[in-house]
Tab-separated table of C-alpha atoms in Angstrom:
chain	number	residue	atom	x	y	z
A	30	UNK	CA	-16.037	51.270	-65.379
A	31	UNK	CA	-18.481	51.270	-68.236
A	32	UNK	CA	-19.261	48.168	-70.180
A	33	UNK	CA	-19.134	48.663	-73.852
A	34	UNK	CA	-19.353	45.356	-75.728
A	35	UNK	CA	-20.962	42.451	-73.921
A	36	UNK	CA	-21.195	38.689	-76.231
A	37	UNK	CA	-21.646	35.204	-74.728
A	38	UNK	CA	-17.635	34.525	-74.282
A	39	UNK	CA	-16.291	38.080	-74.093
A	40	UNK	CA	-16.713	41.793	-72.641
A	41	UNK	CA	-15.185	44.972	-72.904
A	42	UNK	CA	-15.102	48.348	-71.050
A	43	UNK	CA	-13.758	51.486	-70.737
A	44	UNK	CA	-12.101	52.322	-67.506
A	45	UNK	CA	-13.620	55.939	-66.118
A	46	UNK	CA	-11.126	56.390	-63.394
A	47	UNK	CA	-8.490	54.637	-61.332
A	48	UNK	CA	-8.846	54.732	-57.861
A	49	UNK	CA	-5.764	54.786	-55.869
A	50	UNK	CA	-6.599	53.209	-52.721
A	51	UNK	CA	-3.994	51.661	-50.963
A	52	UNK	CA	-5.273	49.520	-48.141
A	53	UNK	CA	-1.347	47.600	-47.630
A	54	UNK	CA	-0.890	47.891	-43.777
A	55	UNK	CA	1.774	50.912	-42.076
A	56	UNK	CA	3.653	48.110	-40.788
A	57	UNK	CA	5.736	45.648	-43.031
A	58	UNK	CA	5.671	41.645	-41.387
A	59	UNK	CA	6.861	39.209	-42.383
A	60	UNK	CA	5.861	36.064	-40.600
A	61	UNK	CA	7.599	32.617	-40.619
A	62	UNK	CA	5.464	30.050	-40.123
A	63	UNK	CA	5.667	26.839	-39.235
A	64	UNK	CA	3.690	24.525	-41.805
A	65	UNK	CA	0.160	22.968	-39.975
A	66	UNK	CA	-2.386	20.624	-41.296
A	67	UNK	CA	-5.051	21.067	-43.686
A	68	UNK	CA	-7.658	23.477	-43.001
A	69	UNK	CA	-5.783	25.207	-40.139
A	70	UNK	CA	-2.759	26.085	-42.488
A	71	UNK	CA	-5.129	27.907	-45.047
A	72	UNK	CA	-6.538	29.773	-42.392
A	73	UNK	CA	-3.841	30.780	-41.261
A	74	UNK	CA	-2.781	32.663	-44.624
A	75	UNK	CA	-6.201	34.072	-44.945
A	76	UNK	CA	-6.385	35.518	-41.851
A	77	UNK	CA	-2.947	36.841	-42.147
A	78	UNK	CA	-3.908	38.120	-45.370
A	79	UNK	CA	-6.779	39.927	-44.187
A	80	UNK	CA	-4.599	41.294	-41.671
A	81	UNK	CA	-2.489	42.937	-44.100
A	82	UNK	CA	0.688	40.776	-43.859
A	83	UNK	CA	3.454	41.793	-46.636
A	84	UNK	CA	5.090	37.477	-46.878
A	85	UNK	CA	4.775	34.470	-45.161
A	86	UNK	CA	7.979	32.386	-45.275
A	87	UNK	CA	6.481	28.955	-44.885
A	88	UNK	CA	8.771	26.804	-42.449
A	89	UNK	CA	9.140	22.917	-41.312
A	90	UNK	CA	10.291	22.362	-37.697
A	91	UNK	CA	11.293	19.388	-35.137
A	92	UNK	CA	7.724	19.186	-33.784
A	93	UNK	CA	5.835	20.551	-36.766
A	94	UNK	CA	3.482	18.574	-38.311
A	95	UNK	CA	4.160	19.173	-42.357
A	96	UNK	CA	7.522	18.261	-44.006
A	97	UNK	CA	6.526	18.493	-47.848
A	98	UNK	CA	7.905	16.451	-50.336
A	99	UNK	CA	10.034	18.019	-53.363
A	100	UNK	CA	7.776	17.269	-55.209
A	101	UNK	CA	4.296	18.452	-53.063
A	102	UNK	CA	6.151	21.707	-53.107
A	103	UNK	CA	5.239	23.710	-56.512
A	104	UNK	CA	1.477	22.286	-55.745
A	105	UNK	CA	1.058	23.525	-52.384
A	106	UNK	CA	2.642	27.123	-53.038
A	107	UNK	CA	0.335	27.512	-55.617
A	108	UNK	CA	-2.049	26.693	-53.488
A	109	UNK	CA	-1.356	28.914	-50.718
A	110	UNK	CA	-0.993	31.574	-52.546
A	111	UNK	CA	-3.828	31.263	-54.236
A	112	UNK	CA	-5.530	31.483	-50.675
A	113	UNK	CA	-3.557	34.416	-49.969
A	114	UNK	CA	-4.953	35.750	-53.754
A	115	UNK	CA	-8.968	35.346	-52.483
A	116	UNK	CA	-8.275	36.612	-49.233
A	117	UNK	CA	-7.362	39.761	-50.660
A	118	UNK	CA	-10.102	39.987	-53.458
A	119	UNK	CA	-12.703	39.644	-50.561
A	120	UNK	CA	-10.690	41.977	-48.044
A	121	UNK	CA	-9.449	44.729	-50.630
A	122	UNK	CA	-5.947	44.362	-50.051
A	123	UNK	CA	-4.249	45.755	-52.938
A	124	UNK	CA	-0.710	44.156	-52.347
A	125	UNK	CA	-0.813	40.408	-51.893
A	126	UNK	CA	1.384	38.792	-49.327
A	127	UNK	CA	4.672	36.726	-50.741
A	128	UNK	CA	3.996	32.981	-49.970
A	129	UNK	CA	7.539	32.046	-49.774
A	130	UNK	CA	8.581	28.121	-50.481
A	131	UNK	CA	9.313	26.262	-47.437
A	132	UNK	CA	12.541	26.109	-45.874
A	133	UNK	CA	13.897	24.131	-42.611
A	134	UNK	CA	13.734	26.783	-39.527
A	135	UNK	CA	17.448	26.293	-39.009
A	136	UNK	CA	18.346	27.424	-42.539
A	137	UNK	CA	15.709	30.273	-42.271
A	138	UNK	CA	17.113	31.344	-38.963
A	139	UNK	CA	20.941	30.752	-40.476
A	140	UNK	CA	19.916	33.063	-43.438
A	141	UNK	CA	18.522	35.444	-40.655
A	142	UNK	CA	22.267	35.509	-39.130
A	143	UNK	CA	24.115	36.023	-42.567
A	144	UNK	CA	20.919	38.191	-43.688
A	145	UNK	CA	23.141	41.352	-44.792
A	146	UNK	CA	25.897	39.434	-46.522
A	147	UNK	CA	23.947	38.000	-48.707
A	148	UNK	CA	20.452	39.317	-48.937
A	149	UNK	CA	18.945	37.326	-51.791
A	150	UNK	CA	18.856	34.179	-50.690
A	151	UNK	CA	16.031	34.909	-48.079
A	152	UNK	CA	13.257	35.707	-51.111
A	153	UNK	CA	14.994	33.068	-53.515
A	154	UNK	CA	14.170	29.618	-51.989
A	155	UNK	CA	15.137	27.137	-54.647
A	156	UNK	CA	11.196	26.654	-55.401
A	157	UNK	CA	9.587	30.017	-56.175
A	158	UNK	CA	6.530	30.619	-57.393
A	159	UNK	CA	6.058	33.254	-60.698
A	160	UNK	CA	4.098	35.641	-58.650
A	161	UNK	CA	6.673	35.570	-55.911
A	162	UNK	CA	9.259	36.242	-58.736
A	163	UNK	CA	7.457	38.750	-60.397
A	164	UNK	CA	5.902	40.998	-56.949
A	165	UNK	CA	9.575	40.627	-55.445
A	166	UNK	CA	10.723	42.909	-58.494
A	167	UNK	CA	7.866	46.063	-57.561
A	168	UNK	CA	9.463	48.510	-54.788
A	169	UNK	CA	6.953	47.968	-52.264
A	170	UNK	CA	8.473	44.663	-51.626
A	171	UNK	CA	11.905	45.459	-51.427
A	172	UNK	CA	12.042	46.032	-47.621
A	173	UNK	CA	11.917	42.091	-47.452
A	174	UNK	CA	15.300	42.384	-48.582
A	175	UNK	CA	16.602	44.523	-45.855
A	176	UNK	CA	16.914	43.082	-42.285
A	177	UNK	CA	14.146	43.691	-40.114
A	178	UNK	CA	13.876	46.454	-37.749
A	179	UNK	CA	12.857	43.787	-34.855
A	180	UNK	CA	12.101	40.004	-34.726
A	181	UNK	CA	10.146	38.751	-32.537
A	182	UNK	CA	8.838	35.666	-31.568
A	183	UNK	CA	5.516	34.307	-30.390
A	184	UNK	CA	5.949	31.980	-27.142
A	185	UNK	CA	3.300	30.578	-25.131
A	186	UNK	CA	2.525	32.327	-21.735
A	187	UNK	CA	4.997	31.508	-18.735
A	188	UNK	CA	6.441	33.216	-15.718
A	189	UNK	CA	8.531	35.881	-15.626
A	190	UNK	CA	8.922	36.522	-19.659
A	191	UNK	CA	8.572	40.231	-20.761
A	192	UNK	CA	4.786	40.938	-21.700
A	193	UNK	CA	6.158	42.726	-24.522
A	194	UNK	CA	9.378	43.342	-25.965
A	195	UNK	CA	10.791	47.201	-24.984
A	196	UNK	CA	12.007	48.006	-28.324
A	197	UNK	CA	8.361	47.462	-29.981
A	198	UNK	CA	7.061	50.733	-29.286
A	199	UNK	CA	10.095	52.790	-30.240
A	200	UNK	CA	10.217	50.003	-33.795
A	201	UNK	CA	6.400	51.031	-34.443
A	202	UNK	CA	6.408	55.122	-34.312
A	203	UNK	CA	9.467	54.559	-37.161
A	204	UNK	CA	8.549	55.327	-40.689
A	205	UNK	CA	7.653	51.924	-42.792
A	206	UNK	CA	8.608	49.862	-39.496
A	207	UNK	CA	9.348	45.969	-41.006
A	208	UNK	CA	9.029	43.558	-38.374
A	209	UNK	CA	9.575	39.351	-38.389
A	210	UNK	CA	7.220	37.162	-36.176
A	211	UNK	CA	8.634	33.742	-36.020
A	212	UNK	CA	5.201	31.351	-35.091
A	213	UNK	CA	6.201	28.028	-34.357
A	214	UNK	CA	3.947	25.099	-34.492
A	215	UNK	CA	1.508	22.971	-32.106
A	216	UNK	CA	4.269	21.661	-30.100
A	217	UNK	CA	6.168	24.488	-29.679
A	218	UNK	CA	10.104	24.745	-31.084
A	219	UNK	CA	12.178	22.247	-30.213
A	220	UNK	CA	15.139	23.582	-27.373
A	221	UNK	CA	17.520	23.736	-30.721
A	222	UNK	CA	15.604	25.897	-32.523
A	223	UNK	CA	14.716	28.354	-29.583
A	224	UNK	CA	18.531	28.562	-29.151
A	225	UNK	CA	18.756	29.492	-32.574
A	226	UNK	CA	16.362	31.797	-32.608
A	227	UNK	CA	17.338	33.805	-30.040
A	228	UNK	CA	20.815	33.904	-31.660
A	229	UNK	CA	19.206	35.027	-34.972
A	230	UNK	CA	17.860	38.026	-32.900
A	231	UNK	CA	14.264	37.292	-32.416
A	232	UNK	CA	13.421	38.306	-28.734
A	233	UNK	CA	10.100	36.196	-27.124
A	234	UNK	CA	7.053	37.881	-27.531
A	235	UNK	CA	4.157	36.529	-25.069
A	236	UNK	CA	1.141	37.906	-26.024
A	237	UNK	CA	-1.847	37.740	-23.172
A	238	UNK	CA	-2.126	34.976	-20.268
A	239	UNK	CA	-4.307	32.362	-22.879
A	240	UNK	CA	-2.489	29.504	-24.795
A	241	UNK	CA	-3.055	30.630	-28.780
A	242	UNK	CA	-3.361	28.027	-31.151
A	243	UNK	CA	-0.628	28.190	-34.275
A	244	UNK	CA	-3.370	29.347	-36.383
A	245	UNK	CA	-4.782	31.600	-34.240
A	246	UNK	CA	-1.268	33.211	-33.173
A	247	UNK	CA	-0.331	35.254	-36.529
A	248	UNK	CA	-4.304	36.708	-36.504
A	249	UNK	CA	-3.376	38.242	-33.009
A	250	UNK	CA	-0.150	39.248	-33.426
A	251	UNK	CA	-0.772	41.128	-36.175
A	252	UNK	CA	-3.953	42.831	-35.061
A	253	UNK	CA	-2.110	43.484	-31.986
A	254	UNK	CA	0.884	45.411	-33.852
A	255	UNK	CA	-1.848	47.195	-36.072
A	256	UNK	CA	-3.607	48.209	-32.624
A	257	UNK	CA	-0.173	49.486	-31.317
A	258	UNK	CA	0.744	51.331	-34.181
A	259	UNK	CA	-1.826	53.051	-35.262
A	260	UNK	CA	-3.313	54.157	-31.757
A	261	UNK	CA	-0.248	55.066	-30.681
B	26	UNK	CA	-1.855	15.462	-8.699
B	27	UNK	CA	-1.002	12.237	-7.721
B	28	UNK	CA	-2.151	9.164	-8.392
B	29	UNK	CA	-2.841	7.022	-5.789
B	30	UNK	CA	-5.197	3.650	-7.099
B	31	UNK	CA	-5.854	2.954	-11.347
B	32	UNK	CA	-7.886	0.297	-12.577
B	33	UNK	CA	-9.105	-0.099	-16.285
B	34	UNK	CA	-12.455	1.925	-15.401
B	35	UNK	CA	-11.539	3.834	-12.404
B	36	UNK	CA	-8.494	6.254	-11.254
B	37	UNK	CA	-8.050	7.719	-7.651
B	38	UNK	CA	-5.829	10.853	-7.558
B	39	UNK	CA	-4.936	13.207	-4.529
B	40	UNK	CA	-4.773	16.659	-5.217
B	41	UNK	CA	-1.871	18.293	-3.936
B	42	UNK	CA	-2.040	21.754	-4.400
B	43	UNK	CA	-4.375	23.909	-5.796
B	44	UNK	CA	-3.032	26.631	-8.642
B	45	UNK	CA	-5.241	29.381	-8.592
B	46	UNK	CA	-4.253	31.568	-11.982
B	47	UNK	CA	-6.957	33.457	-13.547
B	48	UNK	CA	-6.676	33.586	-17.393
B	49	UNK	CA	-9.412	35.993	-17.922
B	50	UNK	CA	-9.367	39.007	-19.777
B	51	UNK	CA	-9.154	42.333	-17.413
B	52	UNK	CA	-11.813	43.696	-20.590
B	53	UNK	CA	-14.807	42.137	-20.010
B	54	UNK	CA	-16.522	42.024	-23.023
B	55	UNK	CA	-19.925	40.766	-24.550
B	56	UNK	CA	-20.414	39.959	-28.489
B	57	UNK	CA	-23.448	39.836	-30.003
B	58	UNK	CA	-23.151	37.951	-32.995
B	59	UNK	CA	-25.064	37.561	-36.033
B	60	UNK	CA	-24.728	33.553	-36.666
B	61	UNK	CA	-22.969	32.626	-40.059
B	62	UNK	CA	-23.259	29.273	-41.127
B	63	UNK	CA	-21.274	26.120	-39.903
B	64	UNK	CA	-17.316	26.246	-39.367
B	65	UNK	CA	-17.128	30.179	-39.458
B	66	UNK	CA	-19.589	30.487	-36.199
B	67	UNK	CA	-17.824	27.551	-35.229
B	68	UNK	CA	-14.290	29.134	-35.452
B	69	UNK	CA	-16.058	32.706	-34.259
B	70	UNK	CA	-16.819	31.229	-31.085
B	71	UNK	CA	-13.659	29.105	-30.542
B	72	UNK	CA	-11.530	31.999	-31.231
B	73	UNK	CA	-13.479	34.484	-29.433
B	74	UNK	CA	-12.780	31.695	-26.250
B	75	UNK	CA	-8.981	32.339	-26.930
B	76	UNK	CA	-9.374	35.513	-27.011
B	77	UNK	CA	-11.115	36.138	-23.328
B	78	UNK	CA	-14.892	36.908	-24.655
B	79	UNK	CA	-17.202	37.001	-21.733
B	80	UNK	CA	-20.383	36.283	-23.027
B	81	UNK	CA	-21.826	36.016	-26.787
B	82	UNK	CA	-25.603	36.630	-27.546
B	83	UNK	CA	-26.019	34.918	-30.527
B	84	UNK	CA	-28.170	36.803	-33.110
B	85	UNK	CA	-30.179	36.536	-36.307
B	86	UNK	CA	-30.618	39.518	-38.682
B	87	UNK	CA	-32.130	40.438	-41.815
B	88	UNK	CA	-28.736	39.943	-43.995
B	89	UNK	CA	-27.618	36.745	-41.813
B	90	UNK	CA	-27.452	33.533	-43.269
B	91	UNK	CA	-28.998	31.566	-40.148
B	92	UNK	CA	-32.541	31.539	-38.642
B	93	UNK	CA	-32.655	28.386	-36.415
B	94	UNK	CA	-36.068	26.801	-36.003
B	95	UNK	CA	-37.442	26.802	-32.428
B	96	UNK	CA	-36.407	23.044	-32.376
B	97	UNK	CA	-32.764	23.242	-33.496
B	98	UNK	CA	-32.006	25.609	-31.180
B	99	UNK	CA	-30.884	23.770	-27.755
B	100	UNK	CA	-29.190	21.499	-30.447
B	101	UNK	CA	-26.993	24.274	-31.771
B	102	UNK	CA	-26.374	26.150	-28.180
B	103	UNK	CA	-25.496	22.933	-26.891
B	104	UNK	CA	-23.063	22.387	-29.805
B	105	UNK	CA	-21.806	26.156	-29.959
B	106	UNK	CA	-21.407	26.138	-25.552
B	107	UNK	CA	-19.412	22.621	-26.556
B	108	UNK	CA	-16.915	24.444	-29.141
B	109	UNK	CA	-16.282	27.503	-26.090
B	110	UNK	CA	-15.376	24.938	-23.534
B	111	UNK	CA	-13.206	23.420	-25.950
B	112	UNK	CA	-11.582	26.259	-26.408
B	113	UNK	CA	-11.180	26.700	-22.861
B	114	UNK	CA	-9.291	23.610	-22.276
B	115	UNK	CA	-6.642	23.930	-24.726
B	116	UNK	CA	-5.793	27.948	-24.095
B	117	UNK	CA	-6.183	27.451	-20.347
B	118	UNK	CA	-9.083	30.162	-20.188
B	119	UNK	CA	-11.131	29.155	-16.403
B	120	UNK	CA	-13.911	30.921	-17.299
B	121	UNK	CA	-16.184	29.620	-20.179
B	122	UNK	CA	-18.284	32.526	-22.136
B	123	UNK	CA	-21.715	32.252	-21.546
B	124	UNK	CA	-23.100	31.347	-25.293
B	125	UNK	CA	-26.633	33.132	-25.148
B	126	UNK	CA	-29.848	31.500	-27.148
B	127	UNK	CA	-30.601	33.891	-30.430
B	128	UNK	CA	-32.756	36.353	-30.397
B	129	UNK	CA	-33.400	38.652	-33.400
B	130	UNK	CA	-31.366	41.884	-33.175
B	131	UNK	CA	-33.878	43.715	-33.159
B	132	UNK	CA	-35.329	42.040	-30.067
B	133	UNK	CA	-31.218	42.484	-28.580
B	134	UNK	CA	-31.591	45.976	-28.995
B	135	UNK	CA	-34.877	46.860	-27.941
B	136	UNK	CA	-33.823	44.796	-24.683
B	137	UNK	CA	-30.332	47.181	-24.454
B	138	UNK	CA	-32.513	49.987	-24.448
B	139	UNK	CA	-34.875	49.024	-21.612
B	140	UNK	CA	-31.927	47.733	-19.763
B	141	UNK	CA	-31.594	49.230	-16.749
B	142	UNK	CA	-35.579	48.373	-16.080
B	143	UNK	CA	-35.509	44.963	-16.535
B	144	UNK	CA	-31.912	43.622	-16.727
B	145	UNK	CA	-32.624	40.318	-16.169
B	146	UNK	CA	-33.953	39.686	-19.883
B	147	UNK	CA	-30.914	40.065	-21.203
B	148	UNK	CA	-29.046	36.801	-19.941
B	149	UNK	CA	-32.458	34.875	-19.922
B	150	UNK	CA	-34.319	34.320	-23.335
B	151	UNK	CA	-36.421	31.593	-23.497
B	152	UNK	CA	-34.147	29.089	-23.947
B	153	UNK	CA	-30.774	28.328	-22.179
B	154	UNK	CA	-28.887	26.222	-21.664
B	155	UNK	CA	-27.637	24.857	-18.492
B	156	UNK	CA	-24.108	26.227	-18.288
B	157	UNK	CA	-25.316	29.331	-18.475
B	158	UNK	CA	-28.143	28.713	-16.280
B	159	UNK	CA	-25.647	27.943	-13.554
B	160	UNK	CA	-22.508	29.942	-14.486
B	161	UNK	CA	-24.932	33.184	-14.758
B	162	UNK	CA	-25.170	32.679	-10.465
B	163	UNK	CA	-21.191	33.111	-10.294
B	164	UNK	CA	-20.075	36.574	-9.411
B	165	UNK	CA	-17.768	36.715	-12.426
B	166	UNK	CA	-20.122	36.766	-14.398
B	167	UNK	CA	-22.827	39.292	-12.536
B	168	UNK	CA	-21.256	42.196	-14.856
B	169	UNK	CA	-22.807	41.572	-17.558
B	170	UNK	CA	-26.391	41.996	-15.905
B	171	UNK	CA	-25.086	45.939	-15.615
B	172	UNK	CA	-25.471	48.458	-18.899
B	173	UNK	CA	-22.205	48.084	-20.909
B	174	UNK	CA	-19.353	50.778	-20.059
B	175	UNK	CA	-19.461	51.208	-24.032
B	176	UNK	CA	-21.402	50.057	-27.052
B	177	UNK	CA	-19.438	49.349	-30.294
B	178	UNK	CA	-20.660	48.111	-33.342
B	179	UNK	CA	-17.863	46.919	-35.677
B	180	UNK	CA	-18.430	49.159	-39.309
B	181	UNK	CA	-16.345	48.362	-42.757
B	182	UNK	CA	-13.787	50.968	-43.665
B	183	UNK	CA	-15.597	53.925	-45.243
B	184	UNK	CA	-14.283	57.124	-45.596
B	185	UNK	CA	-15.336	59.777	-42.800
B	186	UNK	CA	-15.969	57.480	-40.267
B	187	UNK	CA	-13.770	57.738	-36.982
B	188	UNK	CA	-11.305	55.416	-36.531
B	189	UNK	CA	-11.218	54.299	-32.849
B	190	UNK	CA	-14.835	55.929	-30.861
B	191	UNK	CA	-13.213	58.472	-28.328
B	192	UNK	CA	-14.642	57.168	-25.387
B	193	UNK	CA	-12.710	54.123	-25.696
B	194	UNK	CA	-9.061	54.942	-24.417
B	195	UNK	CA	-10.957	56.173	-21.293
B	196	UNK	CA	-12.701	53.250	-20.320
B	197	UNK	CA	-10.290	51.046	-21.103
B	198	UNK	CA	-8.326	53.227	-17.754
B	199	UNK	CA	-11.310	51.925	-15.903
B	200	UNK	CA	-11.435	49.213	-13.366
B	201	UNK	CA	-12.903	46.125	-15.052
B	202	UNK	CA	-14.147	47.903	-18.228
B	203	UNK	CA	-17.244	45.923	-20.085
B	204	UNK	CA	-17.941	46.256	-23.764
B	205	UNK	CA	-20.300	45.334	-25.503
B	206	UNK	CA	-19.336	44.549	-29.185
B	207	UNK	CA	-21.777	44.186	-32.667
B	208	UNK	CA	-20.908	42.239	-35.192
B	209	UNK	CA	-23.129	41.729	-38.148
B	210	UNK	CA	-23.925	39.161	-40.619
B	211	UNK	CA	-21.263	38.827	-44.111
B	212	UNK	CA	-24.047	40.869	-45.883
B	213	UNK	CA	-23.366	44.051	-43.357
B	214	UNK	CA	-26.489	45.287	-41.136
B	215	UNK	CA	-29.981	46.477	-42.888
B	216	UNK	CA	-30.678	49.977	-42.617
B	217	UNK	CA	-33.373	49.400	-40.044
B	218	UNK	CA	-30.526	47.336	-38.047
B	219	UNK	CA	-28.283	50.016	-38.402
B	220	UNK	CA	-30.696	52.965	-36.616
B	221	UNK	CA	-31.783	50.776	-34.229
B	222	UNK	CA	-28.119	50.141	-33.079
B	223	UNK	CA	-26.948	53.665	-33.249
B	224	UNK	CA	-30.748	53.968	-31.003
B	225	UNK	CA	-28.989	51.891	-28.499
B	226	UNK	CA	-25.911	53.441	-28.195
B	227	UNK	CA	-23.613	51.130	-30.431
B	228	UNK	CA	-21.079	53.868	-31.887
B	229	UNK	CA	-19.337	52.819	-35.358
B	230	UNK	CA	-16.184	51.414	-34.902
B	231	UNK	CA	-13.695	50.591	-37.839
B	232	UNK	CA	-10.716	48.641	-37.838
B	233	UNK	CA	-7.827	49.326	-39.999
B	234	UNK	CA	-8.128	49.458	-43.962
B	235	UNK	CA	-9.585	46.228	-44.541
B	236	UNK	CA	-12.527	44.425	-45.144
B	237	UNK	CA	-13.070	41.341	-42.240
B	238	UNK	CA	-14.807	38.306	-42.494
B	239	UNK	CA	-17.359	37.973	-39.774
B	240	UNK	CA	-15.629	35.390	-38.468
B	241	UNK	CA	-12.263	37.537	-38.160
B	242	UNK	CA	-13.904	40.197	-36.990
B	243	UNK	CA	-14.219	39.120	-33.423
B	244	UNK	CA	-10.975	38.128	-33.025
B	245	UNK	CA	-9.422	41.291	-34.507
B	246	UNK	CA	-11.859	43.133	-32.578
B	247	UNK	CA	-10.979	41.399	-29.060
B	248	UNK	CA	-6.802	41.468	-29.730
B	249	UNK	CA	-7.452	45.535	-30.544
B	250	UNK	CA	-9.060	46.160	-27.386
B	251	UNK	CA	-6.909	43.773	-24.716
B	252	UNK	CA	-4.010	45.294	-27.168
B	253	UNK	CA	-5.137	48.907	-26.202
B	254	UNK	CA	-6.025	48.116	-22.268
B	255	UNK	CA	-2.780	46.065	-21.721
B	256	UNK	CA	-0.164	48.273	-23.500
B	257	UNK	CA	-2.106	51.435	-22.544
């Protein structure tokens, strides 16, 4: 880049070269995510971010601790995806995760179940954001539109679960794998919504022996996939 | 437990039975951290807890934001030591990391070189608190008196650079590997830094595509490797 014209309000240069770096992660997540307070919530989607997730679809549950307003919601998907938008200026990730509007975890997990007959409705909450419109039209994001190739999701350590789900490694040596992590919140789902969720598909994914906080959980699981893929 | 007498200041309990699960990560691992300033070191440290770190040795470097005064420091440790317990009790970890006065790196280094001839300097700088004082007698924690199994010094993505060191799939087969991990300040290691470390063993290790905080970094670093020894 080479600066030609510099004045107090205004600058212009020349582009030399485009580099095409991609740094987008081999694996395609998408991560629902049960809304949490504050500060915790925003790390969350930076981390994540930083981690290369491809969309977050933000949730409300039983025990969660956020139900937003109609009204909060345009504000606070701006705002979230404006964390998502720094997070990848200071990481380099060229393809910015999807902050997708909040929905109730039943109605995500319903959507998950009637996914293939009607495929639009999981990236068209009734509250979308323009740069959720507008990214959800390039190719690289049309595999959110497909069903996944596994869903799994994050429960706290106990007896007698599978460490790790068998189909993972066989999902992860695919081309473009696209997995869902469902991450409930600081109380864990409700009974309801684990019986849901297992009917939707996602199998429980326990990841160590250690308790991992909500915001904590989508940093590991993703570096954790990462790890397994690309060692593999 | 039961309870057996309660008044407003006082509680008697019997202990029925005593569950002895270990939560501890099978990679025992020390960081050596250069400290960023407030919540980041103070979300590097509680996340490294959930993740299974064994000991930190907090550091200050040329690039790093924080150079605590003689007098601030058993202020800080104490506060930092406060944040890993913490941790502890709400991931159910039963063995706190040992948070380790700062020394410069270059001090941490020279000490990792001369090692083996005087190995007690390592977990004994002038000032400490005492936790580690005490927990330092425990057995659990005698490993980390021994030269690491590996050195690794976390590196941003740059082309050439080897992904994953080679050594590490093979001591991660090991009984009770122990790595030692690097992580630098947001600024990235001086030149000096960077030969000494490579001096003391610390091979260049880059995760994935992306640029991490120094406050990720840790916690990507630590899912990676108990990613790698569990699923191995």
């Amino acid at each position: 880049m080479q600066l030609q014209v510099i004045s107090k309000k205004h600058a212009t240069v020349t582009l030399l070269a485009h580099v095409d770096t991609d740094r987008s992660a081999a694996v395609f997540t998408k991560i629902g995510l049960v809304m949490s307070r504050g500060e915790r919530m925003d790390y969350a989607i930076q981390k994540s971010t930083e981690l290369g997730v491809t969309a977050i679809q933000l949730l409300s549950s039983h025990h969660g601790e956020v139900n937003l307003k109609p009204a909060q919601v345009e504000k606070k998907l701006a705002h979230w995806q404006q964390v998502a938008i720094a997070a990848c200026e200071q990481c380099g990730l060229n393809r910015p995760p999807l902050i997708i509007a909040p929905v109730s975890i039943n109605d995500w997990l319903q959507q998950s179940v009637t996914h293939s007959a009607d495929s639009q409705i999981d990236v068209r909450p009734p509250t979308t954001s323009t740069i959720v419109t507008t990214l959800s039209q390039d190719p690289y994001y049309q595999i959110l539109q497909q069903p996944a190739d596994l869903r799994l999701q994050l429960s706290v350590p106990a007896a007698g679960q599978p460490a790790m789900p068998k189909s993972l490694s066989a999902v992860l040596t695919q081309q473009s794998p696209y997995i869902e992590l469902l991450i409930g919140p600081e109380g864990g789902l409700s009974v309801d919504e684990c019986q849901q969720a297992a009917k939707a598909g996602f199998e429980p994914w326990q990841i160590g022996s250690r308790v991992l906080r909500t915001e904590t959980a989508p940093v590991v699981a993703l570096a954790t996939l990462h790890a397994l893929s690309y060692y593999e």
